[in-house]
PDB file of C-alpha atoms and ligand atoms in Angstrom:
ATOM      1  CA  MET A  21      10.849 -21.564  26.506  1.00  0.00           C
ATOM      2  CA  THR A  22       8.495 -20.933  23.598  1.00  0.00           C
ATOM      3  CA  SER A  23       9.304 -17.833  21.594  1.00  0.00           C
ATOM      4  CA  VAL A  24       6.803 -15.059  20.860  1.00  0.00           C
ATOM      5  CA  SER A  25       6.513 -16.226  17.245  1.00  0.00           C
ATOM      6  CA  GLU A  26       5.844 -19.837  18.281  1.00  0.00           C
ATOM      7  CA  ARG A  27       3.131 -18.699  20.717  1.00  0.00           C
ATOM      8  CA  LEU A  28       1.492 -16.456  18.190  1.00  0.00           C
ATOM      9  CA  LEU A  29       1.508 -19.134  15.499  1.00  0.00           C
ATOM     10  CA  GLU A  30      -0.197 -21.558  17.910  1.00  0.00           C
ATOM     11  CA  LEU A  31      -2.795 -18.968  18.829  1.00  0.00           C
ATOM     12  CA  LYS A  32      -3.308 -18.062  15.166  1.00  0.00           C
ATOM     13  CA  LYS A  33      -4.379 -21.654  14.485  1.00  0.00           C
ATOM     14  CA  LYS A  34      -6.672 -21.732  17.510  1.00  0.00           C
ATOM     15  CA  ARG A  35      -8.374 -18.482  16.441  1.00  0.00           C
ATOM     16  CA  ASN A  36      -8.644 -19.590  12.794  1.00  0.00           C
ATOM     17  CA  ALA A  37      -6.827 -16.406  11.783  1.00  0.00           C
ATOM     18  CA  ILE A  38      -4.839 -15.479   8.699  1.00  0.00           C
ATOM     19  CA  ILE A  39      -1.930 -13.040   9.005  1.00  0.00           C
ATOM     20  CA  LEU A  40      -1.609 -10.688   6.021  1.00  0.00           C
ATOM     21  CA  ALA A  41       1.475  -8.460   5.957  1.00  0.00           C
ATOM     22  CA  HIS A  42       2.462  -5.608   3.682  1.00  0.00           C
ATOM     23  CA  ASN A  43       5.886  -5.652   2.015  1.00  0.00           C
ATOM     24  CA  TYR A  44       6.999  -2.741   4.285  1.00  0.00           C
ATOM     25  CA  GLN A  45       6.406  -4.585   7.566  1.00  0.00           C
ATOM     26  CA  LEU A  46       9.267  -5.428   9.920  1.00  0.00           C
ATOM     27  CA  PRO A  47      11.219  -8.508   8.718  1.00  0.00           C
ATOM     28  CA  GLU A  48      10.162 -10.624  11.700  1.00  0.00           C
ATOM     29  CA  VAL A  49       6.509  -9.708  11.075  1.00  0.00           C
ATOM     30  CA  GLN A  50       6.761 -10.680   7.392  1.00  0.00           C
ATOM     31  CA  ASP A  51       8.309 -13.966   8.469  1.00  0.00           C
ATOM     32  CA  VAL A  52       5.300 -15.029  10.579  1.00  0.00           C
ATOM     33  CA  ALA A  53       2.747 -13.907   7.966  1.00  0.00           C
ATOM     34  CA  ASP A  54       0.712 -16.330   5.852  1.00  0.00           C
ATOM     35  CA  GLN A  55       0.943 -13.931   2.908  1.00  0.00           C
ATOM     36  CA  VAL A  56       3.079 -10.864   2.237  1.00  0.00           C
ATOM     37  CA  GLY A  57       2.087  -8.503  -0.555  1.00  0.00           C
ATOM     38  CA  ASP A  58       1.093  -5.113  -1.926  1.00  0.00           C
ATOM     39  CA  SER A  59      -2.199  -3.317  -1.309  1.00  0.00           C
ATOM     40  CA  LEU A  60      -3.927  -4.879  -4.311  1.00  0.00           C
ATOM     41  CA  GLY A  61      -2.799  -8.444  -3.591  1.00  0.00           C
ATOM     42  CA  LEU A  62      -3.678  -8.203   0.097  1.00  0.00           C
ATOM     43  CA  SER A  63      -7.167  -6.822  -0.697  1.00  0.00           C
ATOM     44  CA  ARG A  64      -7.820  -9.740  -3.020  1.00  0.00           C
ATOM     45  CA  LEU A  65      -6.678 -12.194  -0.333  1.00  0.00           C
ATOM     46  CA  ALA A  66      -8.852 -10.530   2.311  1.00  0.00           C
ATOM     47  CA  ALA A  67     -11.868 -10.789  -0.009  1.00  0.00           C
ATOM     48  CA  LYS A  68     -11.485 -14.531  -0.517  1.00  0.00           C
ATOM     49  CA  THR A  69     -10.062 -15.907   2.726  1.00  0.00           C
ATOM     50  CA  GLU A  70     -11.957 -18.588   4.607  1.00  0.00           C
ATOM     51  CA  ALA A  71     -10.314 -17.712   7.931  1.00  0.00           C
ATOM     52  CA  GLU A  72     -12.596 -16.195  10.571  1.00  0.00           C
ATOM     53  CA  VAL A  73     -10.090 -13.543  11.622  1.00  0.00           C
ATOM     54  CA  ILE A  74      -7.875 -11.352   9.428  1.00  0.00           C
ATOM     55  CA  LEU A  75      -4.890 -10.075  11.343  1.00  0.00           C
ATOM     56  CA  PHE A  76      -3.731  -7.246   9.129  1.00  0.00           C
ATOM     57  CA  CYS A  77      -0.134  -6.147   9.527  1.00  0.00           C
ATOM     58  CA  GLY A  78      -0.110  -2.912   7.606  1.00  0.00           C
ATOM     59  CA  VAL A  79      -1.637   0.525   8.091  1.00  0.00           C
ATOM     60  CA  HIS A  80      -5.185   1.500   9.018  1.00  0.00           C
ATOM     61  CA  PHE A  81      -6.634   2.060   5.521  1.00  0.00           C
ATOM     62  CA  MET A  82      -5.501  -1.442   4.498  1.00  0.00           C
ATOM     63  CA  ALA A  83      -7.316  -3.024   7.454  1.00  0.00           C
ATOM     64  CA  GLU A  84     -10.391  -0.901   6.655  1.00  0.00           C
ATOM     65  CA  THR A  85     -10.368  -2.161   3.066  1.00  0.00           C
ATOM     66  CA  ALA A  86     -10.182  -5.739   4.380  1.00  0.00           C
ATOM     67  CA  ALA A  87     -13.131  -5.028   6.688  1.00  0.00           C
ATOM     68  CA  ILE A  88     -15.157  -3.641   3.739  1.00  0.00           C
ATOM     69  CA  LEU A  89     -14.329  -6.627   1.519  1.00  0.00           C
ATOM     70  CA  ALA A  90     -14.884  -9.231   4.228  1.00  0.00           C
ATOM     71  CA  PRO A  91     -17.769  -7.852   6.332  1.00  0.00           C
ATOM     72  CA  ASP A  92     -18.379 -11.176   8.101  1.00  0.00           C
ATOM     73  CA  LYS A  93     -14.766 -11.417   9.402  1.00  0.00           C
ATOM     74  CA  LYS A  94     -13.102  -9.863  12.392  1.00  0.00           C
ATOM     75  CA  VAL A  95     -10.243  -7.623  11.218  1.00  0.00           C
ATOM     76  CA  LEU A  96      -7.484  -6.909  13.722  1.00  0.00           C
ATOM     77  CA  LEU A  97      -4.733  -4.302  13.366  1.00  0.00           C
ATOM     78  CA  PRO A  98      -1.978  -4.895  15.962  1.00  0.00           C
ATOM     79  CA  ASP A  99      -1.481  -1.143  16.538  1.00  0.00           C
ATOM     80  CA  LEU A 100      -4.385   1.214  15.845  1.00  0.00           C
ATOM     81  CA  ASN A 101      -1.944   4.142  15.631  1.00  0.00           C
ATOM     82  CA  ALA A 102      -0.527   2.722  12.414  1.00  0.00           C
ATOM     83  CA  GLY A 103      -2.077   5.289  10.088  1.00  0.00           C
ATOM     84  CA  CYS A 104      -1.005   6.581   6.684  1.00  0.00           C
ATOM     85  CA  PRO A 105      -0.292  10.338   6.669  1.00  0.00           C
ATOM     86  CA  MET A 106      -1.174  10.535   2.971  1.00  0.00           C
ATOM     87  CA  ALA A 107      -4.615   9.011   3.665  1.00  0.00           C
ATOM     88  CA  ASN A 108      -5.233  11.863   6.130  1.00  0.00           C
ATOM     89  CA  MET A 109      -4.425  14.522   3.501  1.00  0.00           C
ATOM     90  CA  VAL A 110      -7.958  14.462   2.101  1.00  0.00           C
ATOM     91  CA  THR A 111     -11.038  14.448   4.294  1.00  0.00           C
ATOM     92  CA  PRO A 112     -14.577  13.497   3.172  1.00  0.00           C
ATOM     93  CA  ARG A 113     -15.623  17.123   3.547  1.00  0.00           C
ATOM     94  CA  GLN A 114     -12.796  18.329   1.294  1.00  0.00           C
ATOM     95  CA  LEU A 115     -13.612  15.728  -1.341  1.00  0.00           C
ATOM     96  CA  ARG A 116     -17.306  16.614  -1.223  1.00  0.00           C
ATOM     97  CA  GLU A 117     -16.412  20.275  -1.777  1.00  0.00           C
ATOM     98  CA  TRP A 118     -14.026  19.404  -4.632  1.00  0.00           C
ATOM     99  CA  ARG A 119     -16.721  17.332  -6.322  1.00  0.00           C
ATOM    100  CA  THR A 120     -19.244  20.144  -5.935  1.00  0.00           C
ATOM    101  CA  ALA A 121     -16.794  22.572  -7.548  1.00  0.00           C
ATOM    102  CA  HIS A 122     -16.391  20.127 -10.491  1.00  0.00           C
ATOM    103  CA  PRO A 123     -19.911  18.922 -11.337  1.00  0.00           C
ATOM    104  CA  GLY A 124     -20.011  15.766 -13.457  1.00  0.00           C
ATOM    105  CA  ALA A 125     -16.400  14.850 -12.688  1.00  0.00           C
ATOM    106  CA  TYR A 126     -15.337  11.204 -12.242  1.00  0.00           C
ATOM    107  CA  VAL A 127     -13.423  10.618  -9.012  1.00  0.00           C
ATOM    108  CA  ILE A 128     -10.517   8.151  -8.915  1.00  0.00           C
ATOM    109  CA  THR A 129      -9.317   7.474  -5.389  1.00  0.00           C
ATOM    110  CA  TYR A 130      -6.028   5.831  -4.424  1.00  0.00           C
ATOM    111  CA  VAL A 131      -6.690   3.153  -1.806  1.00  0.00           C
ATOM    112  CA  ASN A 132      -4.391   5.099   0.550  1.00  0.00           C
ATOM    113  CA  SER A 133      -7.478   6.969   1.777  1.00  0.00           C
ATOM    114  CA  SER A 134     -10.144   6.593   4.451  1.00  0.00           C
ATOM    115  CA  ALA A 135     -13.257   4.469   3.902  1.00  0.00           C
ATOM    116  CA  ALA A 136     -15.352   7.656   4.101  1.00  0.00           C
ATOM    117  CA  VAL A 137     -13.369   9.186   1.207  1.00  0.00           C
ATOM    118  CA  LYS A 138     -13.660   5.972  -0.827  1.00  0.00           C
ATOM    119  CA  ALA A 139     -17.422   6.106  -0.249  1.00  0.00           C
ATOM    120  CA  LEU A 140     -17.531   9.416  -2.189  1.00  0.00           C
ATOM    121  CA  SER A 141     -15.566   8.027  -5.150  1.00  0.00           C
ATOM    122  CA  ASP A 142     -16.391   6.446  -8.500  1.00  0.00           C
ATOM    123  CA  ILE A 143     -13.509   3.986  -8.555  1.00  0.00           C
ATOM    124  CA  CYS A 144     -10.441   3.117  -6.466  1.00  0.00           C
ATOM    125  CA  CYS A 145      -6.956   2.238  -7.639  1.00  0.00           C
ATOM    126  CA  THR A 146      -3.718   0.992  -6.133  1.00  0.00           C
ATOM    127  CA  SER A 147      -0.173   1.669  -7.283  1.00  0.00           C
ATOM    128  CA  ALA A 148      -0.349  -1.621  -9.236  1.00  0.00           C
ATOM    129  CA  ASN A 149      -3.374  -0.700 -11.373  1.00  0.00           C
ATOM    130  CA  ALA A 150      -3.575   3.129 -11.360  1.00  0.00           C
ATOM    131  CA  VAL A 151      -2.605   3.416 -15.050  1.00  0.00           C
ATOM    132  CA  ALA A 152      -5.221   0.830 -16.117  1.00  0.00           C
ATOM    133  CA  VAL A 153      -7.898   2.458 -13.950  1.00  0.00           C
ATOM    134  CA  VAL A 154      -7.205   5.883 -15.476  1.00  0.00           C
ATOM    135  CA  GLN A 155      -7.128   4.406 -19.007  1.00  0.00           C
ATOM    136  CA  GLN A 156     -10.609   2.909 -18.621  1.00  0.00           C
ATOM    137  CA  ALA A 157     -12.146   6.060 -17.079  1.00  0.00           C
ATOM    138  CA  PRO A 158     -15.104   7.436 -19.058  1.00  0.00           C
ATOM    139  CA  GLU A 159     -14.266   9.795 -21.938  1.00  0.00           C
ATOM    140  CA  GLY A 160     -15.692  13.285 -21.941  1.00  0.00           C
ATOM    141  CA  ARG A 161     -15.697  13.737 -18.165  1.00  0.00           C
ATOM    142  CA  GLU A 162     -13.204  15.602 -16.034  1.00  0.00           C
ATOM    143  CA  LEU A 163     -11.123  13.158 -13.979  1.00  0.00           C
ATOM    144  CA  LEU A 164     -10.303  14.014 -10.366  1.00  0.00           C
ATOM    145  CA  PHE A 165      -7.546  12.019  -8.658  1.00  0.00           C
ATOM    146  CA  VAL A 166      -7.079  11.896  -4.849  1.00  0.00           C
ATOM    147  CA  PRO A 167      -4.978  12.013  -2.733  1.00  0.00           C
ATOM    148  CA  ASP A 168      -1.516  11.228  -4.218  1.00  0.00           C
ATOM    149  CA  ARG A 169      -0.286  13.914  -6.629  1.00  0.00           C
ATOM    150  CA  ASN A 170       2.760  11.809  -7.578  1.00  0.00           C
ATOM    151  CA  LEU A 171       0.892   8.606  -8.428  1.00  0.00           C
ATOM    152  CA  GLY A 172      -1.717  10.733 -10.220  1.00  0.00           C
ATOM    153  CA  PHE A 173       0.942  12.550 -12.266  1.00  0.00           C
ATOM    154  CA  TYR A 174       2.568   9.237 -13.204  1.00  0.00           C
ATOM    155  CA  ALA A 175      -0.772   7.612 -14.178  1.00  0.00           C
ATOM    156  CA  SER A 176      -1.711  10.665 -16.240  1.00  0.00           C
ATOM    157  CA  GLN A 177       1.632  10.614 -18.067  1.00  0.00           C
ATOM    158  CA  LYS A 178       1.451   6.866 -18.797  1.00  0.00           C
ATOM    159  CA  SER A 179      -2.197   6.864 -19.870  1.00  0.00           C
ATOM    160  CA  GLY A 180      -2.158  10.186 -21.720  1.00  0.00           C
ATOM    161  CA  ARG A 181      -5.348  11.190 -19.863  1.00  0.00           C
ATOM    162  CA  PRO A 182      -5.389  14.616 -18.176  1.00  0.00           C
ATOM    163  CA  LEU A 183      -6.116  14.407 -14.443  1.00  0.00           C
ATOM    164  CA  SER A 184      -6.884  17.099 -11.880  1.00  0.00           C
ATOM    165  CA  LEU A 185      -4.653  16.176  -8.950  1.00  0.00           C
ATOM    166  CA  TRP A 186      -5.242  16.580  -5.228  1.00  0.00           C
ATOM    167  CA  ASN A 187      -2.121  17.878  -3.477  1.00  0.00           C
ATOM    168  CA  GLY A 188      -1.396  14.854  -1.258  1.00  0.00           C
ATOM    169  CA  PHE A 189       1.823  12.858  -1.033  1.00  0.00           C
ATOM    170  CA  CYS A 190       3.617  10.215   0.975  1.00  0.00           C
ATOM    171  CA  PRO A 191       6.093  11.863   3.373  1.00  0.00           C
ATOM    172  CA  THR A 192       8.354   8.791   3.188  1.00  0.00           C
ATOM    173  CA  HIS A 193       8.581   8.596  -0.609  1.00  0.00           C
ATOM    174  CA  GLU A 194       8.825  12.387  -0.870  1.00  0.00           C
ATOM    175  CA  ARG A 195      12.185  12.175   0.909  1.00  0.00           C
ATOM    176  CA  MET A 196      13.722  10.483  -2.108  1.00  0.00           C
ATOM    177  CA  LEU A 197      15.254  13.108  -4.410  1.00  0.00           C
ATOM    178  CA  PRO A 198      16.424  13.032  -8.043  1.00  0.00           C
ATOM    179  CA  GLU A 199      20.008  13.841  -6.993  1.00  0.00           C
ATOM    180  CA  MET A 200      20.020  10.659  -4.888  1.00  0.00           C
ATOM    181  CA  ALA A 201      19.309   8.688  -8.065  1.00  0.00           C
ATOM    182  CA  VAL A 202      22.211  10.402  -9.842  1.00  0.00           C
ATOM    183  CA  ALA A 203      24.565   9.612  -6.919  1.00  0.00           C
ATOM    184  CA  ALA A 204      23.366   5.983  -6.662  1.00  0.00           C
ATOM    185  CA  ARG A 205      23.876   5.450 -10.400  1.00  0.00           C
ATOM    186  CA  GLU A 206      27.450   6.775 -10.115  1.00  0.00           C
ATOM    187  CA  LYS A 207      28.138   4.494  -7.160  1.00  0.00           C
ATOM    188  CA  HIS A 208      26.553   1.392  -8.717  1.00  0.00           C
ATOM    189  CA  PRO A 209      26.922   1.666 -12.478  1.00  0.00           C
ATOM    190  CA  GLY A 210      25.061  -1.151 -14.175  1.00  0.00           C
ATOM    191  CA  ALA A 211      22.513  -1.568 -11.392  1.00  0.00           C
ATOM    192  CA  ILE A 212      18.812  -1.369 -12.351  1.00  0.00           C
ATOM    193  CA  LEU A 213      16.933   1.463 -10.641  1.00  0.00           C
ATOM    194  CA  LEU A 214      13.366   0.580  -9.622  1.00  0.00           C
ATOM    195  CA  ALA A 215      10.998   3.130  -8.124  1.00  0.00           C
ATOM    196  CA  HIS A 216       7.579   3.179  -6.491  1.00  0.00           C
ATOM    197  CA  PRO A 217       5.127   5.593  -8.185  1.00  0.00           C
ATOM    198  CA  GLU A 218       4.634   7.509  -4.917  1.00  0.00           C
ATOM    199  CA  CYS A 219       8.082   9.040  -5.616  1.00  0.00           C
ATOM    200  CA  ARG A 220       8.403  12.542  -7.113  1.00  0.00           C
ATOM    201  CA  PRO A 221       8.164  12.807 -10.931  1.00  0.00           C
ATOM    202  CA  GLY A 222      11.775  14.098 -11.001  1.00  0.00           C
ATOM    203  CA  LEU A 223      12.971  10.871  -9.412  1.00  0.00           C
ATOM    204  CA  LEU A 224      10.733   8.601 -11.498  1.00  0.00           C
ATOM    205  CA  ALA A 225      12.356  10.121 -14.587  1.00  0.00           C
ATOM    206  CA  HIS A 226      15.609   8.385 -13.512  1.00  0.00           C
ATOM    207  CA  ALA A 227      14.034   4.944 -12.980  1.00  0.00           C
ATOM    208  CA  ASP A 228      14.416   1.960 -15.321  1.00  0.00           C
ATOM    209  CA  ALA A 229      10.995   0.764 -14.178  1.00  0.00           C
ATOM    210  CA  VAL A 230       8.192   2.044 -11.953  1.00  0.00           C
ATOM    211  CA  ALA A 231       6.048  -0.490 -10.092  1.00  0.00           C
ATOM    212  CA  SER A 232       4.044  -1.299  -6.972  1.00  0.00           C
ATOM    213  CA  THR A 233       5.885  -3.022  -4.127  1.00  0.00           C
ATOM    214  CA  THR A 234       4.981  -6.489  -5.412  1.00  0.00           C
ATOM    215  CA  GLY A 235       5.671  -5.260  -8.955  1.00  0.00           C
ATOM    216  CA  ILE A 236       9.221  -4.375  -7.876  1.00  0.00           C
ATOM    217  CA  LEU A 237       9.579  -7.822  -6.334  1.00  0.00           C
ATOM    218  CA  ASP A 238       8.330  -9.559  -9.507  1.00  0.00           C
ATOM    219  CA  TYR A 239      10.631  -7.459 -11.684  1.00  0.00           C
ATOM    220  CA  CYS A 240      13.697  -8.492  -9.638  1.00  0.00           C
ATOM    221  CA  LEU A 241      12.664 -12.163  -9.589  1.00  0.00           C
ATOM    222  CA  GLN A 242      12.388 -12.222 -13.377  1.00  0.00           C
ATOM    223  CA  SER A 243      15.397 -10.056 -14.219  1.00  0.00           C
ATOM    224  CA  ASN A 244      18.779 -11.494 -15.169  1.00  0.00           C
ATOM    225  CA  ALA A 245      20.493  -8.433 -13.658  1.00  0.00           C
ATOM    226  CA  LYS A 246      22.409  -8.916 -10.428  1.00  0.00           C
ATOM    227  CA  GLU A 247      22.267  -5.448  -8.841  1.00  0.00           C
ATOM    228  CA  PHE A 248      19.293  -3.212  -8.113  1.00  0.00           C
ATOM    229  CA  ILE A 249      18.810   0.233  -6.586  1.00  0.00           C
ATOM    230  CA  ILE A 250      15.451   0.419  -4.802  1.00  0.00           C
ATOM    231  CA  ALA A 251      13.591   3.722  -4.533  1.00  0.00           C
ATOM    232  CA  SER A 252      10.860   2.551  -2.189  1.00  0.00           C
ATOM    233  CA  GLU A 253      10.354   2.233   1.547  1.00  0.00           C
ATOM    234  CA  ILE A 254      13.236   0.495   3.312  1.00  0.00           C
ATOM    235  CA  GLY A 255      11.096  -2.515   4.392  1.00  0.00           C
ATOM    236  CA  MET A 256      11.134  -3.683   0.745  1.00  0.00           C
ATOM    237  CA  LEU A 257      14.701  -4.812   1.155  1.00  0.00           C
ATOM    238  CA  HIS A 258      13.638  -7.798   3.268  1.00  0.00           C
ATOM    239  CA  PRO A 259      11.376  -9.600   0.763  1.00  0.00           C
ATOM    240  CA  LEU A 260      13.753  -8.679  -2.068  1.00  0.00           C
ATOM    241  CA  ARG A 261      16.773 -10.214  -0.341  1.00  0.00           C
ATOM    242  CA  ARG A 262      14.834 -13.216   0.934  1.00  0.00           C
ATOM    243  CA  GLU A 263      13.478 -14.083  -2.533  1.00  0.00           C
ATOM    244  CA  ASN A 264      16.707 -13.298  -4.414  1.00  0.00           C
ATOM    245  CA  PRO A 265      19.682 -14.498  -2.349  1.00  0.00           C
ATOM    246  CA  ASP A 266      21.981 -14.335  -5.399  1.00  0.00           C
ATOM    247  CA  LYS A 267      21.247 -10.653  -6.143  1.00  0.00           C
ATOM    248  CA  VAL A 268      22.386  -7.430  -4.489  1.00  0.00           C
ATOM    249  CA  PHE A 269      19.975  -4.656  -3.446  1.00  0.00           C
ATOM    250  CA  TYR A 270      20.905  -1.085  -2.540  1.00  0.00           C
ATOM    251  CA  PRO A 271      18.311   1.205  -0.966  1.00  0.00           C
ATOM    252  CA  LEU A 272      18.270   4.595  -2.701  1.00  0.00           C
ATOM    253  CA  THR A 273      18.403   6.021   0.821  1.00  0.00           C
ATOM    254  CA  GLU A 274      18.209   4.556   4.326  1.00  0.00           C
ATOM    255  CA  VAL A 275      15.950   7.421   5.436  1.00  0.00           C
ATOM    256  CA  ALA A 276      12.933   6.267   3.421  1.00  0.00           C
ATOM    257  CA  ASP A 277      11.376   4.673   6.470  1.00  0.00           C
ATOM    258  CA  CYS A 278       7.617   4.602   7.138  1.00  0.00           C
ATOM    259  CA  PRO A 279       7.358   4.776  10.954  1.00  0.00           C
ATOM    260  CA  ASN A 280       3.682   3.781  10.851  1.00  0.00           C
ATOM    261  CA  MET A 281       4.402   0.527   9.059  1.00  0.00           C
ATOM    262  CA  LYS A 282       6.888  -0.334  11.784  1.00  0.00           C
ATOM    263  CA  LEU A 283       4.410   0.030  14.659  1.00  0.00           C
ATOM    264  CA  ASN A 284       3.220  -3.572  14.290  1.00  0.00           C
ATOM    265  CA  THR A 285       5.546  -5.813  16.297  1.00  0.00           C
ATOM    266  CA  LEU A 286       5.502  -9.532  17.102  1.00  0.00           C
ATOM    267  CA  GLU A 287       4.439  -8.773  20.679  1.00  0.00           C
ATOM    268  CA  LYS A 288       1.509  -6.635  19.497  1.00  0.00           C
ATOM    269  CA  ILE A 289       0.441  -9.389  17.082  1.00  0.00           C
ATOM    270  CA  LEU A 290       0.470 -11.876  19.953  1.00  0.00           C
ATOM    271  CA  TRP A 291      -1.550  -9.533  22.181  1.00  0.00           C
ATOM    272  CA  ALA A 292      -4.033  -8.909  19.359  1.00  0.00           C
ATOM    273  CA  LEU A 293      -4.606 -12.654  19.024  1.00  0.00           C
ATOM    274  CA  GLU A 294      -4.898 -13.071  22.798  1.00  0.00           C
ATOM    275  CA  ASP A 295      -7.359 -10.190  23.304  1.00  0.00           C
ATOM    276  CA  MET A 296      -8.990 -10.275  19.837  1.00  0.00           C
ATOM    277  CA  GLU A 297      -8.460  -6.525  19.561  1.00  0.00           C
ATOM    278  CA  PRO A 298      -7.802  -3.820  18.399  1.00  0.00           C
ATOM    279  CA  GLU A 299     -10.517  -4.441  15.839  1.00  0.00           C
ATOM    280  CA  VAL A 300     -10.998  -2.251  12.765  1.00  0.00           C
ATOM    281  CA  THR A 301     -14.627  -1.719  11.791  1.00  0.00           C
ATOM    282  CA  VAL A 302     -16.336   0.521   9.252  1.00  0.00           C
ATOM    283  CA  PRO A 303     -19.865   1.910   9.828  1.00  0.00           C
ATOM    284  CA  PRO A 304     -22.240  -0.186   7.644  1.00  0.00           C
ATOM    285  CA  ASP A 305     -23.522   2.707   5.484  1.00  0.00           C
ATOM    286  CA  ILE A 306     -19.971   3.874   4.689  1.00  0.00           C
ATOM    287  CA  ALA A 307     -18.838   0.285   4.093  1.00  0.00           C
ATOM    288  CA  ARG A 308     -21.706  -0.243   1.650  1.00  0.00           C
ATOM    289  CA  GLN A 309     -20.848   2.897  -0.327  1.00  0.00           C
ATOM    290  CA  ALA A 310     -17.069   2.318  -0.220  1.00  0.00           C
ATOM    291  CA  PHE A 311     -17.529  -1.260  -1.428  1.00  0.00           C
ATOM    292  CA  GLN A 312     -18.719  -0.136  -4.891  1.00  0.00           C
ATOM    293  CA  PRO A 313     -15.565   1.776  -6.021  1.00  0.00           C
ATOM    294  CA  ILE A 314     -13.331  -0.972  -4.591  1.00  0.00           C
ATOM    295  CA  LYS A 315     -15.384  -3.647  -6.373  1.00  0.00           C
ATOM    296  CA  ARG A 316     -15.163  -1.724  -9.673  1.00  0.00           C
ATOM    297  CA  MET A 317     -11.385  -1.699  -9.284  1.00  0.00           C
ATOM    298  CA  LEU A 318     -11.164  -5.419  -8.458  1.00  0.00           C
ATOM    299  CA  GLU A 319     -13.353  -6.286 -11.442  1.00  0.00           C
ATOM    300  CA  LEU A 320     -11.032  -4.530 -13.887  1.00  0.00           C
TER     301      LEU A 320
HETATM  302  P1  LIG B  30       1.744  -0.878  -2.678  1.00  0.00           P
HETATM  303  O1  LIG B  30       0.317  -1.027  -3.013  1.00  0.00           O
HETATM  304  O2  LIG B  30       2.639  -0.727  -3.877  1.00  0.00           O
HETATM  305  O3  LIG B  30       2.212  -1.986  -1.804  1.00  0.00           O
HETATM  306  O4  LIG B  30       1.949   0.491  -1.895  1.00  0.00           O
HETATM  307  C1  LIG B  30       1.287   0.825  -0.713  1.00  0.00           C
HETATM  308  C2  LIG B  30       1.956   1.908   0.008  1.00  0.00           C
HETATM  309  O5  LIG B  30       1.468   2.417   0.979  1.00  0.00           O
HETATM  310  C3  LIG B  30       3.226   2.356  -0.506  1.00  0.00           C
HETATM  311  O6  LIG B  30       3.697   3.399   0.259  1.00  0.00           O
HETATM  312 FE1  LIG B  31       1.408   5.821   3.723  1.00  0.00          FE
HETATM  313 FE2  LIG B  31       3.780   6.387   2.695  1.00  0.00          FE
HETATM  314 FE3  LIG B  31       3.650   4.787   4.786  1.00  0.00          FE
HETATM  315 FE4  LIG B  31       2.821   3.962   2.364  1.00  0.00          FE
HETATM  316  S1  LIG B  31       4.903   4.487   2.983  1.00  0.00           S
HETATM  317  S2  LIG B  31       1.760   3.688   4.312  1.00  0.00           S
HETATM  318  S3  LIG B  31       1.949   5.872   1.578  1.00  0.00           S
HETATM  319  S4  LIG B  31       3.057   6.960   4.718  1.00  0.00           S
END
């Protein structure tokens, strides 16, 4: 009997589809993907793929970004309920009001946001390039950063540029506390502690390095160390262990789980390829406006 993954791989070929998966996806989903990566890497792949269909295994804003960057492709998200709570913490109306209250300000928007919010922004950033984006922001203008207060605080600290921060956060990364870092260090002395910049500043202060999901992966691949404590979503453990079989990885906590990322299953991927839905689309006027800040980021 053919397995679900065999059937979906056959259908993927027939549909001329590419499967892009985020580093937090379920292990079995990552294993059937053509490419696994972070938000920045996956956006770049979506922009240049020659496939007719992009099956995006991630959360809604990631599929939206793919749809904006590849307007002539069909973008499928296996489960439309896979949202990002942080992206919902700022609405277009709120951002419009914030801009109005700060005339002349330059708006930097984390890609974990809706297309409509991106459309009101000057430039986007991801966790991989937030510091560089803030560094190149125009001098002499107030800088507004939405929606992640933790990534914004980190980028401001690293770049030395003051930022006005929106009060959004990732509920999954917020669960990781500084005392967990202290306990993990005691339990695994000598291990390198790597953290995602969506973590609280108090936790980042304990990290040996702060990086995007793919940045964490690259760090571990290049490091001579043998043990690592990972302060990021639990899905990260799969690519880390797969790429580094000789190294040991400890999650900072098992409770850092993003339930939305886990909504995409092999069965739902198969159904998406069979039915060619659920499709993620962005209204053309919003897509046109949101394209500019994303393009500015990708050109950096
Ligand atoms: P990366 O861009 O580092 O993969 O992060 C995306 C995300 O949603 C992390 O929670
Ligand atoms: Fe959003 Fe956090 Fe899940 Fe990333 S881990 S998709 S920021 S809720």
